[in-house]
Amino acid sequence: MSNTSLWHGVLPAITTPFTADGQIDHDFLAKHAVQMIDAGCKGIVPLGSLGEAATLSFDDKTAVLRTLVKALDGRAPVIPGIASLSTDEAVRLAKEAKAIGCAGLMVLPPYVYSTDWREMSAHAKAVIAATDLPCMLYNNPVAYKTDFTPEQMAELAGQHANLQAVKESSGDVRRFAAIRALVGDRLQLLVGMDDALVEGVSMGAVGWVAGLVNAYPAESVKLFELARDGGAKAAESLYAWFLPLLRLDTVPTFVQLIKLVQARVGMGSETVRAPRLPVVGAEREYAMKVIDHAIATRPGL
């Protein structure tokens, strides 16, 4: 796969399905991944925030990767998130991901601990250098308290040829222009927040690491294609329908909410792994109104 094509199109940040007793449902995971690719998605990104990776053991993570690589059987790339509490474990996971057959890596800051550029860059560089796999840096300062600036991204790109892309989730659409001004086409840009998709594509993003795609794959692919090929005006109608759902991706309980949407449309279960618990009360009532309205007004594609 070429350097650029790996990062193009819709790449589901796939949820990790659990059985009623809290075990990973590998049968469903395999079927769900194939369903995403059948709908036109270009690859699968497991072990991210939406995949509840922080609650998965090292063995859980490698088991997920084996299931996905086997299920997709070369049809599409598996690009796991690489994050852990320690740099050593992140490096170990990166190497294991390559051995299992993953095509690329999404490089995250460490869980919990975040300080300055000296330490965070040392962590990122260690993971990127652990293999020769193409890498995408994941910038999500809201979730991980580390904000990789465009200048820092440029430094990493200058030192590591296999850093090829950035998943930008700062919430600041101006970042796309700032990154492009410094590195040109050296790094492929991807949208990481569902409700910034059209804005990000209009600023040069070529891919979307998506969340609600787990429940609405066909609509997600169509929205991306409309935004890419026709701009904001072409995407306006579908985006207006989708936005209330897409905004569920940007709150602290986004994992529970996206899994709730999956359950409601028959594409998964809302079972999450503690400390997460299914949403209740007013939050659940609001979410159900959004979900049921979307179902009732679902557009034809």
XYZ file of C-alpha atoms in Angstrom:
301
model
C 0.000 0.000 0.000
C 1.406 3.412 -0.921
C 2.430 5.965 1.663
C -0.620 8.133 1.034
C -3.416 5.681 0.303
C -3.174 4.149 3.776
C -4.558 7.361 5.276
C -7.325 8.178 2.804
C -11.047 7.767 3.316
C -13.095 6.665 6.308
C -11.186 4.659 8.920
C -13.482 3.464 11.715
C -12.167 3.853 15.234
C -13.768 0.518 15.907
C -15.442 -0.162 19.245
C -14.402 -3.184 21.288
C -17.452 -5.416 21.751
C -17.923 -7.209 25.050
C -20.080 -10.161 25.997
C -22.497 -9.923 28.921
C -19.794 -11.258 31.267
C -17.252 -8.660 30.147
C -15.126 -10.737 27.769
C -14.149 -9.486 24.306
C -16.654 -10.738 21.724
C -14.207 -11.749 19.011
C -16.863 -13.246 16.737
C -18.799 -9.987 16.635
C -15.600 -7.944 16.305
C -14.634 -9.867 13.174
C -18.085 -9.524 11.609
C -18.315 -5.845 12.491
C -14.957 -5.060 10.897
C -15.944 -6.824 7.684
C -19.247 -4.923 7.693
C -17.340 -1.627 7.886
C -15.146 -2.522 4.919
C -18.118 -3.816 2.928
C -19.731 -0.391 3.402
C -16.767 1.359 1.782
C -14.471 2.114 4.713
C -10.778 1.923 3.851
C -9.275 0.433 6.998
C -9.849 -0.276 10.673
C -8.366 1.595 13.645
C -8.718 -0.517 16.822
C -7.409 0.136 20.338
C -8.174 3.843 20.355
C -10.101 5.869 22.904
C -13.379 4.616 21.456
C -12.021 1.067 21.597
C -11.675 1.391 25.389
C -8.004 0.540 25.036
C -7.138 1.874 28.481
C -9.218 -0.926 30.011
C -7.672 -3.651 27.845
C -4.696 -5.700 28.964
C -1.699 -6.193 26.692
C -2.953 -9.688 25.845
C -6.449 -8.301 25.161
C -4.953 -5.850 22.699
C -2.897 -8.397 20.797
C -5.904 -10.739 20.663
C -8.009 -7.953 19.127
C -5.327 -7.329 16.515
C -5.079 -11.015 15.595
C -8.846 -11.226 15.185
C -8.969 -8.174 12.925
C -5.977 -9.091 10.765
C -7.441 -12.562 10.243
C -10.961 -11.262 9.549
C -9.884 -8.681 6.975
C -7.356 -11.063 5.394
C -5.545 -8.364 3.436
C -8.701 -6.623 2.177
C -7.983 -3.514 4.227
C -5.316 -2.340 6.668
C -5.487 -2.669 10.437
C -3.969 0.428 12.061
C -4.032 0.072 15.851
C -3.717 2.802 18.390
C -0.495 2.425 20.348
C -0.826 3.767 23.876
C 0.029 2.562 27.344
C 1.073 3.779 30.755
C 4.761 3.290 29.928
C 6.922 3.905 26.886
C 8.411 0.413 27.140
C 5.000 -1.219 26.851
C 3.978 1.043 23.959
C 7.149 0.078 22.090
C 6.456 -3.592 22.816
C 2.900 -3.245 21.502
C 4.116 -1.504 18.340
C 6.525 -4.341 17.615
C 3.880 -6.964 18.327
C 1.406 -5.174 16.035
C 3.882 -5.426 13.181
C 4.527 -9.109 13.898
C 0.770 -9.804 13.843
C 0.416 -8.172 10.444
C -0.867 -4.653 11.067
C -0.217 -2.206 8.234
C 0.383 0.966 10.208
C 0.241 2.498 13.674
C -1.636 5.356 15.321
C 0.771 6.815 17.881
C -0.760 8.281 21.049
C 0.765 10.025 24.037
C 0.987 7.855 27.151
C -2.120 7.403 29.259
C -2.361 9.486 32.429
C 1.084 11.114 32.410
C 1.591 14.271 30.377
C 4.264 16.922 30.834
C 6.466 18.835 28.432
C 7.667 18.391 24.868
C 10.993 16.874 25.984
C 9.272 13.891 27.570
C 6.303 13.592 25.235
C 8.513 13.765 22.141
C 10.820 11.106 23.580
C 7.803 8.833 24.010
C 6.437 9.486 20.512
C 9.850 9.076 18.898
C 10.428 5.760 20.668
C 7.121 4.356 19.388
C 7.581 5.676 15.844
C 11.130 4.284 15.708
C 10.123 0.897 17.141
C 9.162 -0.414 13.682
C 9.307 0.660 10.060
C 5.500 0.714 9.819
C 3.854 3.926 8.564
C 2.699 5.982 11.532
C -0.032 8.523 12.216
C 0.381 10.848 15.185
C -2.834 11.272 17.195
C -3.232 14.762 18.637
C -6.067 14.885 21.168
C -5.191 17.350 23.921
C -8.706 17.216 25.369
C -8.438 13.502 26.153
C -4.699 13.039 26.687
C -3.611 16.466 28.041
C -0.744 16.563 25.546
C -1.040 19.048 22.690
C 1.326 18.398 19.809
C 1.766 21.776 18.100
C 2.288 22.095 14.337
C 5.932 22.990 14.990
C 6.398 19.825 17.039
C 4.704 17.737 14.363
C 7.120 19.206 11.825
C 10.060 18.271 14.046
C 8.859 14.672 14.326
C 8.262 14.473 10.576
C 11.773 15.785 9.917
C 13.317 13.075 12.069
C 11.126 10.083 11.151
C 10.399 9.218 7.539
C 7.741 6.695 8.576
C 5.642 9.384 10.302
C 3.212 9.988 7.478
C 0.016 11.413 8.933
C -1.664 13.321 11.739
C -5.072 12.636 13.254
C -6.017 16.108 14.449
C -8.516 16.308 17.319
C -7.669 19.570 19.023
C -11.055 20.994 18.075
C -9.350 23.952 16.398
C -9.959 23.793 12.648
C -7.195 26.374 12.164
C -4.686 23.664 13.028
C -5.070 22.069 9.599
C -3.866 25.218 7.859
C -1.088 25.708 10.395
C 0.223 22.167 9.890
C 0.010 22.467 6.112
C 1.879 25.799 6.188
C 4.815 24.149 7.959
C 5.028 20.741 6.288
C 3.092 21.072 3.021
C 2.079 17.614 1.827
C 4.727 15.874 3.943
C 2.037 14.764 6.419
C -1.421 13.539 5.461
C -4.125 15.179 7.553
C -7.069 13.275 9.050
C -10.098 14.485 10.974
C -10.415 12.950 14.438
C -13.592 14.621 15.703
C -16.824 13.480 14.086
C -18.554 16.860 14.199
C -15.659 18.607 12.451
C -15.599 16.350 9.395
C -16.766 18.754 6.690
C -14.700 21.588 8.121
C -11.587 19.429 8.269
C -11.962 18.113 4.733
C -12.415 21.669 3.478
C -9.033 22.469 5.078
C -7.262 19.612 3.328
C -7.925 16.505 5.402
C -7.837 13.363 3.246
C -9.111 10.910 5.859
C -11.507 10.584 8.764
C -10.913 8.400 11.819
C -14.600 8.144 12.596
C -16.744 7.102 15.554
C -20.431 7.067 14.588
C -19.409 5.017 11.562
C -19.747 2.032 13.912
C -23.526 2.502 13.694
C -23.885 4.284 10.347
C -21.120 3.123 8.001
C -22.840 3.857 4.686
C -23.841 7.358 5.770
C -20.337 8.057 7.052
C -18.718 7.014 3.792
C -21.238 9.048 1.790
C -20.721 12.147 3.941
C -16.959 11.938 3.542
C -17.228 11.497 -0.222
C -19.647 14.418 -0.586
C -17.380 16.685 1.468
C -14.287 15.574 -0.432
C -15.745 15.777 -3.923
C -18.273 18.594 -3.660
C -17.381 20.616 -0.592
C -19.572 21.889 2.216
C -22.525 22.709 -0.025
C -22.714 19.189 -1.427
C -22.491 17.684 2.062
C -24.885 20.166 3.692
C -28.081 18.124 3.738
C -26.563 14.836 4.945
C -24.372 16.683 7.446
C -27.407 18.448 8.925
C -29.105 15.090 9.517
C -25.941 13.489 10.911
C -24.621 16.296 13.144
C -26.755 15.618 16.251
C -25.401 12.064 16.219
C -21.851 13.141 15.402
C -21.835 15.487 18.391
C -22.220 12.443 20.646
C -18.572 11.734 19.749
C -17.280 14.814 21.577
C -18.447 14.408 25.191
C -16.823 12.424 28.054
C -19.329 9.562 27.695
C -18.800 9.231 23.941
C -17.951 5.526 24.203
C -21.197 4.702 25.987
C -23.223 6.929 23.654
C -21.787 5.503 20.429
C -22.314 1.974 21.711
C -25.894 2.977 22.590
C -26.422 4.098 18.992
C -24.958 0.801 17.778
C -27.341 -1.152 19.992
C -30.335 0.927 18.902
C -29.691 0.319 15.186
C -28.826 -3.355 15.611
C -25.080 -3.059 15.043
C -23.732 -3.956 18.449
C -24.276 -3.963 22.181
C -23.956 -1.085 24.620
C -21.927 -3.199 27.046
C -18.864 -1.275 28.206
C -16.021 -2.205 30.537
C -15.905 -0.581 34.003
C -15.220 2.047 35.170
C -17.538 3.026 32.330
C -21.207 2.230 32.857
C -24.095 2.600 30.394
C -25.599 6.092 30.463
C -28.767 6.626 32.521
C -31.252 9.317 33.466
C -31.481 12.626 31.616
C -28.380 11.906 29.540
C -29.866 8.664 28.268
C -33.239 10.297 27.583
C -31.598 13.044 25.540
C -29.455 10.575 23.622
C -32.447 8.391 22.827
C -34.342 11.396 21.447
C -31.401 12.206 19.177
C -31.038 8.588 18.084
C -34.748 7.984 17.488
C -35.110 11.232 15.537
C -32.165 10.203 13.348
C -33.756 6.795 12.725
C -37.123 8.363 11.877
C -35.598 10.894 9.453
C -32.794 8.709 8.022
C -32.197 9.880 4.453
C -32.003 7.630 1.448
C -28.520 7.422 -0.021
